[in-house]
Coordinates of C-alpha atoms and ligand atoms in Angstrom, one line a residue:
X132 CA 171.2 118.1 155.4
X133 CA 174.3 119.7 154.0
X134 CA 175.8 117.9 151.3
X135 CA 179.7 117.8 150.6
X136 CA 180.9 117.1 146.9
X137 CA 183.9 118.0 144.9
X138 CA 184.1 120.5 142.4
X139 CA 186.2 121.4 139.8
X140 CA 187.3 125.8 139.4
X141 CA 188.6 127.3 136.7
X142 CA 191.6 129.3 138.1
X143 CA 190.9 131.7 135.3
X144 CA 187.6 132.7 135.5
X145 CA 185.9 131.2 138.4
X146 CA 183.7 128.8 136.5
X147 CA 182.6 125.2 138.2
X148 CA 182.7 122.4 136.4
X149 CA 181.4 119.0 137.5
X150 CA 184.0 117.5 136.3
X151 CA 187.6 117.9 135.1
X152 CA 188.6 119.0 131.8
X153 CA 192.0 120.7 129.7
X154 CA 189.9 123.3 128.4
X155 CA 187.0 125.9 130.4
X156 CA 184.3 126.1 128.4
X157 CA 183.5 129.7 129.9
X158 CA 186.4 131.7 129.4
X159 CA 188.6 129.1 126.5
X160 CA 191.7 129.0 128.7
X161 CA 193.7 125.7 129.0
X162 CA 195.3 124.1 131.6
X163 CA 193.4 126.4 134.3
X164 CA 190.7 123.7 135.8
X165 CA 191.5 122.2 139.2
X166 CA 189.9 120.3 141.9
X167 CA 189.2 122.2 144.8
X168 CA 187.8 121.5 148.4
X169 CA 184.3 120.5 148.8
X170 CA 182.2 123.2 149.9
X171 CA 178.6 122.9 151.3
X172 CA 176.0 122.7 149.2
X173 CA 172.5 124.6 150.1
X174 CA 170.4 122.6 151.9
X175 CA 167.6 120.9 149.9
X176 CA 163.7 121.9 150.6
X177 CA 164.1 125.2 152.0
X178 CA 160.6 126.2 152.7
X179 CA 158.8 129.5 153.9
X180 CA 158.3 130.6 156.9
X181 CA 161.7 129.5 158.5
X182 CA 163.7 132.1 158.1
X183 CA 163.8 135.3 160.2
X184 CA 162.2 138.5 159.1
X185 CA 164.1 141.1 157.8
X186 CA 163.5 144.8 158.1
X187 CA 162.4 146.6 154.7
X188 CA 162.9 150.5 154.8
X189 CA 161.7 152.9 152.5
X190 CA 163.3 154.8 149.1
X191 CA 163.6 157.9 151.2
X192 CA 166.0 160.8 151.0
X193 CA 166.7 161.1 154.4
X194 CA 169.9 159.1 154.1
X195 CA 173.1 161.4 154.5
X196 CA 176.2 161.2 151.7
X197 CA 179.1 159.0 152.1
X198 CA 181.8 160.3 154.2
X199 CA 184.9 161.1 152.9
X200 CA 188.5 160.8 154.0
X201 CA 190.8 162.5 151.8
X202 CA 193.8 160.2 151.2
X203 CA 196.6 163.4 151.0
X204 CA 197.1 161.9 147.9
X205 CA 195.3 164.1 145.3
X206 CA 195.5 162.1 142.3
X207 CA 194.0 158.8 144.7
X208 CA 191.0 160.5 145.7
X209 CA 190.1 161.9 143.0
X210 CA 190.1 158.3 141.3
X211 CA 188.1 157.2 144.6
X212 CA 185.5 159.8 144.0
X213 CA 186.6 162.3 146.5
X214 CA 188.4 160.4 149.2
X215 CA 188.1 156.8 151.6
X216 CA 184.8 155.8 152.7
X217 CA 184.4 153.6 156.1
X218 CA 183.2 150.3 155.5
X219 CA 184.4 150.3 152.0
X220 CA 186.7 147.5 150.0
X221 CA 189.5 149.1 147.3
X222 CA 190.6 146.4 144.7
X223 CA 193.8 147.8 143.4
X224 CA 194.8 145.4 140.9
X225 CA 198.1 145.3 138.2
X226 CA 201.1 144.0 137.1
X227 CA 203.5 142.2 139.2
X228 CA 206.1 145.3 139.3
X229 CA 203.8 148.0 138.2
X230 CA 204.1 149.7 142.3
X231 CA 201.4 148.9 143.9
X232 CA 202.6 148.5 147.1
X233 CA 204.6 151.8 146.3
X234 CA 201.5 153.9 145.8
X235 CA 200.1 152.1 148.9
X236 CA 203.0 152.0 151.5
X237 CA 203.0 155.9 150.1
X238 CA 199.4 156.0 150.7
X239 CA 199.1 154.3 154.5
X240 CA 201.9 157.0 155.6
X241 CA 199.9 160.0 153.5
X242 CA 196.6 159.1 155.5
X243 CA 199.0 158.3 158.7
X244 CA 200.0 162.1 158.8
X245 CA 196.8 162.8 159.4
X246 CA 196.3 161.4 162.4
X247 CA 194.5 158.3 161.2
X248 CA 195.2 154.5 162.0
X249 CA 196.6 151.9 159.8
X250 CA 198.1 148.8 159.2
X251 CA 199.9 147.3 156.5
X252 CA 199.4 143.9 156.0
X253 CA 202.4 142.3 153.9
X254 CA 202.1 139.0 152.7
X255 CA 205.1 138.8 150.2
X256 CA 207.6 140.8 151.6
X257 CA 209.3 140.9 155.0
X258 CA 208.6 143.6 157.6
X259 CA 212.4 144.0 157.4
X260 CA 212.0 145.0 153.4
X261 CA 209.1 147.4 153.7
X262 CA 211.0 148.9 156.4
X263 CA 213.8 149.3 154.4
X264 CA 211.9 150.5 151.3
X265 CA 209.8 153.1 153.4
X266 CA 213.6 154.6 154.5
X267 CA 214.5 154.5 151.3
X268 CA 211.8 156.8 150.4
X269 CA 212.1 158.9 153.7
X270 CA 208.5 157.5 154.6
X271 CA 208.5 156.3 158.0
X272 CA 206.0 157.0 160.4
X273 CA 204.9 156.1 163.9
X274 CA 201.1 155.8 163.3
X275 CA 201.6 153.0 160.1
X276 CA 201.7 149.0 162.1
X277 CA 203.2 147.0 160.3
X278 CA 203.0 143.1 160.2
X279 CA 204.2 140.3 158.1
X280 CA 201.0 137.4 157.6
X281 CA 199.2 135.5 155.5
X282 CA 196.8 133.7 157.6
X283 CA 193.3 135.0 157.2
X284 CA 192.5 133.9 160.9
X285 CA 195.0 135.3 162.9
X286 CA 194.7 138.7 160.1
X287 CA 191.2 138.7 162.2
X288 CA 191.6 137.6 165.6
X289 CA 194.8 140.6 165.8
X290 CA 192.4 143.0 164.3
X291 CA 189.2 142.1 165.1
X292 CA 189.4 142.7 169.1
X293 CA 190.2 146.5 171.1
X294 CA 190.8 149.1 168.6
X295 CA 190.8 148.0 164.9
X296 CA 192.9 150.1 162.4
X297 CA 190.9 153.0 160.2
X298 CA 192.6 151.5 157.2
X299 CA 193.8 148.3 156.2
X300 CA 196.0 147.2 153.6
X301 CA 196.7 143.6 152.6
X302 CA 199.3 143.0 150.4
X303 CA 198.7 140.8 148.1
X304 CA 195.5 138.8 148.5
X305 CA 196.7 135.9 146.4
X306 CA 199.0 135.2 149.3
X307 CA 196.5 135.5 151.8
X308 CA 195.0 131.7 152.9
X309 CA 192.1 130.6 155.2
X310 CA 193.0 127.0 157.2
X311 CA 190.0 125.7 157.3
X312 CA 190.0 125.5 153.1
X313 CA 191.9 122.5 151.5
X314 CA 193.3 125.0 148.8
X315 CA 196.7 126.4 148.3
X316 CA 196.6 130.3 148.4
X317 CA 196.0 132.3 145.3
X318 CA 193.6 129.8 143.8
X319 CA 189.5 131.0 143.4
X320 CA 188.3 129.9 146.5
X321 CA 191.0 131.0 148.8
X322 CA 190.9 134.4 147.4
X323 CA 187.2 134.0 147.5
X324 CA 187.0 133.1 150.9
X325 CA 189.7 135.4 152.6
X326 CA 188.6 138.2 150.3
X327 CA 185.1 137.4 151.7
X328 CA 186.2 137.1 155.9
X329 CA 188.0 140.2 154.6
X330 CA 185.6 142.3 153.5
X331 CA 183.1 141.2 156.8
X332 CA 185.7 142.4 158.8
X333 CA 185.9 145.6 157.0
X334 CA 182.3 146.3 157.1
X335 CA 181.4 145.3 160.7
X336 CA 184.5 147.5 162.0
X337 CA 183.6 150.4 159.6
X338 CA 187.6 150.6 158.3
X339 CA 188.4 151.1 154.8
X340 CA 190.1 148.0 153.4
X341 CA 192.7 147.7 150.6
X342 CA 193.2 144.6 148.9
X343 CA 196.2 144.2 146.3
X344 CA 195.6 142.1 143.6
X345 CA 198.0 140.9 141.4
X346 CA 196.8 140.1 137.0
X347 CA 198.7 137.6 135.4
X348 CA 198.3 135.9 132.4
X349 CA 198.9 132.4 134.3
X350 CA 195.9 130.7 135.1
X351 CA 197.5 129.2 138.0
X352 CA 196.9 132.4 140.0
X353 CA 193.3 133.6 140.5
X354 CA 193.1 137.3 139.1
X355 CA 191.5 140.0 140.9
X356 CA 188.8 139.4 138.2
X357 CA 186.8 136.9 140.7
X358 CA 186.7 139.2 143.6
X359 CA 185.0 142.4 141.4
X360 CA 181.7 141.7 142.3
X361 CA 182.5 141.9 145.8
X362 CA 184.7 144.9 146.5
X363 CA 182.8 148.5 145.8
X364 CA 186.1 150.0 144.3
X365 CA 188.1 148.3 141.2
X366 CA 191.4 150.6 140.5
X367 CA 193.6 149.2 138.0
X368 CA 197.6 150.4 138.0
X369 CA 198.8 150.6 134.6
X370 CA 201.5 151.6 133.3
X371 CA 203.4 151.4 129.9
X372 CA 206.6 149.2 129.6
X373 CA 209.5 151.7 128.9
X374 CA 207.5 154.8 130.1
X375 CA 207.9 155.9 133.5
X376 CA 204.1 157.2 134.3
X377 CA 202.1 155.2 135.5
X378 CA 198.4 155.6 135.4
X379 CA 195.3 154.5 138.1
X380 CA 192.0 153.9 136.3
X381 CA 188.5 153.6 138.0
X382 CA 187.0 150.5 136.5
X383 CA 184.2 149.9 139.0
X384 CA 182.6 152.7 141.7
X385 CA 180.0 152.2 144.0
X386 CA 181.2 155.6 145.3
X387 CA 181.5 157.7 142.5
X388 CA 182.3 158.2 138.5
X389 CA 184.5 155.3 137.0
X390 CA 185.9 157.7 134.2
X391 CA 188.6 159.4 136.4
X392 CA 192.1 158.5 136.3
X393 CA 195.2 159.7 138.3
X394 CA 198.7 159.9 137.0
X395 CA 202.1 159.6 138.6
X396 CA 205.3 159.1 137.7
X397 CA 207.8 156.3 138.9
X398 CA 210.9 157.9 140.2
X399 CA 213.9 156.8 141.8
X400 CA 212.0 158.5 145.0
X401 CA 208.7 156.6 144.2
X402 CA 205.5 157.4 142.7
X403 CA 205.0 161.3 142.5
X404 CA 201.9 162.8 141.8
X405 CA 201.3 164.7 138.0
X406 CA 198.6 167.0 138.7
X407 CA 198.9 168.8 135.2
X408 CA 199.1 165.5 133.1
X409 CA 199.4 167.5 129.7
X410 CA 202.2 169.3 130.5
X411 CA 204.4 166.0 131.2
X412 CA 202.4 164.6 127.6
X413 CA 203.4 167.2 125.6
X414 CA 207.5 168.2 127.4
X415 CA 209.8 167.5 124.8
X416 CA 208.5 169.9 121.8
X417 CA 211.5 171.7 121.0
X418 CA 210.6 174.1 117.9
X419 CA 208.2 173.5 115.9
X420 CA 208.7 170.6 113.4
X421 CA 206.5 169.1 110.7
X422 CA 204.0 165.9 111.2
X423 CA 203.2 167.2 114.9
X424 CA 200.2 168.1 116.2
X425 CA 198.2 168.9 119.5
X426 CA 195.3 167.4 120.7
X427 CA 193.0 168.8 123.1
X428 CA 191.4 165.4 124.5
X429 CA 189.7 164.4 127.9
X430 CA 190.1 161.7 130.6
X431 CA 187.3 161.2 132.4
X432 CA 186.4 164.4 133.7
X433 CA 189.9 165.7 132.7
X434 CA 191.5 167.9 130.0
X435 CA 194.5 166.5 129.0
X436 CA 196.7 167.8 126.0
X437 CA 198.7 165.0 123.9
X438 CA 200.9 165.4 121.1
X439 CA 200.1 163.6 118.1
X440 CA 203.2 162.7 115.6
X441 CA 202.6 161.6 112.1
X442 CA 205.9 161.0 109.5
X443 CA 205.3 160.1 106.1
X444 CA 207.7 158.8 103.8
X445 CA 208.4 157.7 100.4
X446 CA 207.8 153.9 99.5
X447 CA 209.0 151.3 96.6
X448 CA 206.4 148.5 97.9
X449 CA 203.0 147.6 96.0
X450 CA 201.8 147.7 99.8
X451 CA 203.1 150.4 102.0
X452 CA 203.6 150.3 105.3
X453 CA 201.0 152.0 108.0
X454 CA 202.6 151.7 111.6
X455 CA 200.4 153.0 114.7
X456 CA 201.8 154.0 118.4
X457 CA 198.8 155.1 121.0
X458 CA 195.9 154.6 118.5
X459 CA 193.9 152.6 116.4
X460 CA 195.2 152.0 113.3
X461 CA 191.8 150.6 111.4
X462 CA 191.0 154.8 112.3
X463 CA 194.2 155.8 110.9
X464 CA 193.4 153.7 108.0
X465 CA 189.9 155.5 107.4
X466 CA 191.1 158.9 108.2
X467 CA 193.6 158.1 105.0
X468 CA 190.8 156.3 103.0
X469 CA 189.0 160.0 104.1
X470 CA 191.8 162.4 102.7
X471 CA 192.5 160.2 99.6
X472 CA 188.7 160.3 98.3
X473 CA 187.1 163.2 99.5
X474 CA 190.3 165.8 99.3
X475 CA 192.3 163.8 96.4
X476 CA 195.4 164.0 99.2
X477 CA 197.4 161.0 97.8
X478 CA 199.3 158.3 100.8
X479 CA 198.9 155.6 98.5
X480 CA 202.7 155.7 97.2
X481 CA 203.3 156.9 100.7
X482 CA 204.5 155.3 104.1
X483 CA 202.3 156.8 106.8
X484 CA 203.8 156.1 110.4
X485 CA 201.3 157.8 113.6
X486 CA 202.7 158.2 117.2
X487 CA 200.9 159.6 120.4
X488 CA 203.7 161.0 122.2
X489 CA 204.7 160.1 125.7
X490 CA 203.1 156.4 125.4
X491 CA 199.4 156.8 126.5
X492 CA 197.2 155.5 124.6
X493 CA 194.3 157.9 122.9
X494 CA 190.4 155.7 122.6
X495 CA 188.8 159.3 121.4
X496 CA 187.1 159.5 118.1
X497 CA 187.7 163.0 118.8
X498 CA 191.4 162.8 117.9
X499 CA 190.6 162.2 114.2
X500 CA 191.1 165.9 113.5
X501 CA 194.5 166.4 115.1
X502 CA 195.7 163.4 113.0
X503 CA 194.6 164.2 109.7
X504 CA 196.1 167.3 110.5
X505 CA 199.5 166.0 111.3
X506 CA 199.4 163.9 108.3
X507 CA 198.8 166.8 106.3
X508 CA 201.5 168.3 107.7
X509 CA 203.8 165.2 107.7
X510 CA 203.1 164.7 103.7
X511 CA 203.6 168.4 102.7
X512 CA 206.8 169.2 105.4
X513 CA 205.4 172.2 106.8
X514 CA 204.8 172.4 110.0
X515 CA 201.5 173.4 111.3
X516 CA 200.9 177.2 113.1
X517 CA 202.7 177.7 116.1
X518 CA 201.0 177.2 119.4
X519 CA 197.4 175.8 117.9
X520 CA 195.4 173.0 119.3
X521 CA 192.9 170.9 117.4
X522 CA 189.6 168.3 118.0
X523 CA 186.7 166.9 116.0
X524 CA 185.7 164.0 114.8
X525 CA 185.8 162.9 111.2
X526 CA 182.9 161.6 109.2
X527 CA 183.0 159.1 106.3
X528 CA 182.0 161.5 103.9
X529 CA 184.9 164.3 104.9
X530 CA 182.6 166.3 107.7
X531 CA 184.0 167.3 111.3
X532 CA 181.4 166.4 113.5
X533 CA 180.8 168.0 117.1
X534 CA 182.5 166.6 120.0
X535 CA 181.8 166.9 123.9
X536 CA 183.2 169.1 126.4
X537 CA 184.6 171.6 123.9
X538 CA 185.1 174.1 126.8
X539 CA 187.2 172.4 129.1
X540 CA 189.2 171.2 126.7
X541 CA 189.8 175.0 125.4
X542 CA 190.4 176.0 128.9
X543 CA 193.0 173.5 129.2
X544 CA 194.3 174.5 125.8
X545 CA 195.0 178.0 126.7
X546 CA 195.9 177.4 130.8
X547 CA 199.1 175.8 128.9
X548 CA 199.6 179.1 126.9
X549 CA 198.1 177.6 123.7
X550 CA 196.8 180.8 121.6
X551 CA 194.7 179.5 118.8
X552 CA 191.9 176.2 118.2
X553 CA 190.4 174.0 115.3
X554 CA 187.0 172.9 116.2
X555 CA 184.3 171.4 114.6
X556 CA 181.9 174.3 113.6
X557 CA 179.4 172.4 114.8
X558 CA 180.1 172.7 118.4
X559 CA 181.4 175.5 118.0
X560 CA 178.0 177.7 116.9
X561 CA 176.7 176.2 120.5
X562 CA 180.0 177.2 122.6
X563 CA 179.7 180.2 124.7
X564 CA 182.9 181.7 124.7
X565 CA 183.1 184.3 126.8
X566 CA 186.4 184.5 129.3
X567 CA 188.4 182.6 126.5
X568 CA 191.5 184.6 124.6
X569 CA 192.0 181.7 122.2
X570 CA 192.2 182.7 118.6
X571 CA 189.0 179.9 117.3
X572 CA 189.1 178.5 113.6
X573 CA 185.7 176.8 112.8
X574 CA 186.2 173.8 110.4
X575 CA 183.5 171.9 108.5
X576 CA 184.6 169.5 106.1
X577 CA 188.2 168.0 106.1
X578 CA 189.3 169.3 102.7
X579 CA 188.6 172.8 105.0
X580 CA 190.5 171.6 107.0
X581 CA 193.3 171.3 104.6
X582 CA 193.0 174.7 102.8
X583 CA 192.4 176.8 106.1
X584 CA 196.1 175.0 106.9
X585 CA 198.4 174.4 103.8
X586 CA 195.9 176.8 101.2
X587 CA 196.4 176.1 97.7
X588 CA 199.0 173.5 98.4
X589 CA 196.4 170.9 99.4
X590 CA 194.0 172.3 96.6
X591 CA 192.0 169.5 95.0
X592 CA 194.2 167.3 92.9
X593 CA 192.7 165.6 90.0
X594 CA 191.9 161.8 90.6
X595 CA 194.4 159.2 89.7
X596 CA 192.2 158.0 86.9
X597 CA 191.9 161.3 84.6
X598 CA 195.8 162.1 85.5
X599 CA 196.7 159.0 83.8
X600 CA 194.3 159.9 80.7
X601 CA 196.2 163.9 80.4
X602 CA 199.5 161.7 81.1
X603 CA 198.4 159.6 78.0
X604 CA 197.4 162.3 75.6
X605 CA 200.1 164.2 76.3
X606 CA 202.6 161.6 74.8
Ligands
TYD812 P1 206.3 147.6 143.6 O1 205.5 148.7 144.3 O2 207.0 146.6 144.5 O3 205.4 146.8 142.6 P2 204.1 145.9 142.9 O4 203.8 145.9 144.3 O5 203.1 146.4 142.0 O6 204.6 144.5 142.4 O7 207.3 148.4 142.6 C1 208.3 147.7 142.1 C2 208.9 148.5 141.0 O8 209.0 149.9 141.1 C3 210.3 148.0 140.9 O9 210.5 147.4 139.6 C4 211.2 149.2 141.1 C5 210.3 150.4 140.9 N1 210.5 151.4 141.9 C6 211.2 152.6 141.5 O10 211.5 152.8 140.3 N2 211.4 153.6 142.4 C7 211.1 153.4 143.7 O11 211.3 154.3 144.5 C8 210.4 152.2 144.1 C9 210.1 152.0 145.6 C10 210.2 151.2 143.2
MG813 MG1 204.1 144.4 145.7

């Protein structure tokens, strides 16, 4: 017979513990453990032969693709893998604020235009404020139902009978609560639970369901982190604080890549779509100054241009300062360990500050090339050639090594009316490039890298060592 006991959840992670503690041994977080409502344990002595059979079917190709629904939002599909897929569950998770229910009230009237169901499912706000928001943003439509609930059970029962929606959005599933759990909404096994009826729902009725989940650092409130294993999709909305773009990242897939991303931009008129993300990256060069740099990096399966600043100035302090914006700064520290030994390029009496314009953040090794090249540029005030791009990687002994997908990233290069390229020249003896007008420079070793630019400015300076020795004989 089923057996009822109490457990104790981690409201961070998920974790059961027998019994109650301050601290979750799983994920270290204090203060997150609570009891929660007594579920049934699995029967004891389950033996064979009881259950029913199931159906096994073979490996075979015979199965057809996914279909797809394209959204109407461009940057959306594309970070779906091509469009909505019945049956499917969507975690969109992010900050409280980011606009999630922006991109999706934007979204339900998008796919509404096309003659498709859906309902909106608001747990947090009003039918009266979505209403007014959707005005606001001149987004009202006929086809979108609209509904103000929380209750998991009569989400169902509406839903669930005649002619379901195509598309379902619930908004947020922290607020969403089943009444047969003694659990107050937003912990682990509410959001479990409704998450679960949910997503049965969602299956059984073949409609594409949305769930909005909201990351905090509060353990009081279950993340979307517990409910990643059960949805196919994970989005994530991020966004810097101060910057208006906002970005949607692919974390999970069971549809397609998870190395896409979509951008838009938060307007007074919502969330617009960027569909050439390297112009708004590099909008603001005005002339060309010293210390500035493009990159030619990629997204996912996306070129996208940034512009890397470096500044370098003077210091009086044993220790000078190294600040980093958009990268890593353990890189930046190698790239200038790099220049110091293998090209005798002195920032040791230097302060070396590195920024990625526009407030994305760059994870590519391939960037290395582009920032030794705005510090170059930074340190001897000259500004790099007009209209150049550059990638590679940079070794430990001074080499640029190859990096991927050299050619989309020179397509993109020269689509924004970029003329000429730095490249590792070991990529570049295996590029084919035929249809490209870009002017290419082949770089091997970084001190290469520094005459091809500055010439006998950035010549070899003797070590510090033997300076000090001529410095000495000399008086
Ligand atoms: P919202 O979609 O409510 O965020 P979430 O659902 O992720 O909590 O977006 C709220 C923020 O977006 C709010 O701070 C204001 C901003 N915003 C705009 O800048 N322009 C707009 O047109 C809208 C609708 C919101
Ligand atoms: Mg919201």
């Amino acid at each position: 017979m089923a057996k009822s006991t109490s457990h104790f959840v981690c409201q961070s992670c998920g974790a059961v513990h027998p019994k109650w503690s301050g601290k979750c041994d799983d994920c270290g977080s204090w203060n997150t453990i609570s009891e929660e409502a007594s579920i049934e344990t699995t029967p004891k002595g389950l033996t064979y032969g009881k259950g029913k059979k199931i159906d096994l079917v073979t490996l075979a190709a015979d199965a057809e693709d996914a279909a797809r629904t394209g959204t109407g939002i461009g940057e959306l599909d594309r970070v779906l893998g091509g469009g909505l897929v019945a049956g499917s569950a969507v975690l969109i998770g992010g900050d409280p604020g980011i606009g999630k229910s922006t991109l999706l009230l934007q979204t339900v009237v998008a796919i509404a235009q096309k003659g498709i169901s859906c309902s909106y499912i608001s747990g947090e706000e009003s039918v009266a404020q979505v209403t007014l928001r959707a005005k606001r943003l001149g987004l009202l439509s006929p086809n979108v139902q609209l509904a103000a609930a929380t209750s998991v059970r009569d989400i169902i029962a509406t839903l669930d009978s005649g002619n379901p929606p195509q598309v379902l959005i619930i908004d947020s599933i922290q607020t969403m609560y089943l009444d047969n759990l003694d659990a107050a909404p937003g912990t682990v096994s509410q959001v479990r639970a409704a998450s679960h009826e949910l997503i049965k729902l969602a299956k059984k009725r073949g409609l594409t369901l949305f769930l909005v989940g909201h990351v905090t650092k509060d353990g009081q409130i279950a993340g979307p982190r517990v409910l990643e294993h059960m949805v196919d999709t994970v989005l994530y909305f991020e966004g810097e604080r101060g910057h208006e773009f906002r970005i949607l990242r692919a974390v999970k897939n069971r549809f397609g890549g998870t190395d896409e991303i979509g951008v838009f931009e938060m307007t007074g008129d919502g969330l617009k779509e960027i569909t050439n993300p390297s112009a708004l990256f590099l909008s603001g060069r005005e002339g060309v100054v010293s210390g500035a740099c493009v990159f030619a990096g990629m997204e996912g399966s996306r070129p996208l241009l940034v512009e890397i600043q470096a500044l370098v100035a003077p210091s009086y302090m044993s220790a000078p300062r190294r600040a980093v914006v958009g990268w890593d700064s353990n890189r930046l520290a190698m790239i200038l360990a790099v220049l110091e030994t293998r090209c005798g390029i002195r920032f040791s009496d230097k302060e070396v500050y590195l920024s990625v314009a526009g407030g994305i953040r760059i994870n590519e090794p391939a960037a290395d090339l582009a920032v030794a090249a705005a510090l170059l540029s930074a340190l001897y005030d000259m500004p790099l050639p007009a209209a150049c791009v550059m990638f590679g990687e940079i070794g430990l002994s001074g080499e640029i090594r190859a990096v991927s997908r050299m050619e989309a990233r020179l397509k993109e290069a020269e689509k924004l009316g970029f003329t000429s390229a730095y490249i590792p020249l070991a990529t570049s003896k295996k590029t084919n490039f035929k249809g490209l007008t870009l002017a290419i420079k082949d770089v091997e070793t970084v001190s290469d890298l520094a005459r091809q630019l500055f010439g006998a400015k950035a010549s070899r300076q003797p070590p510090v060592a033997s300076r000090q020795k001529t410095l000495e004989t000399e008086s």
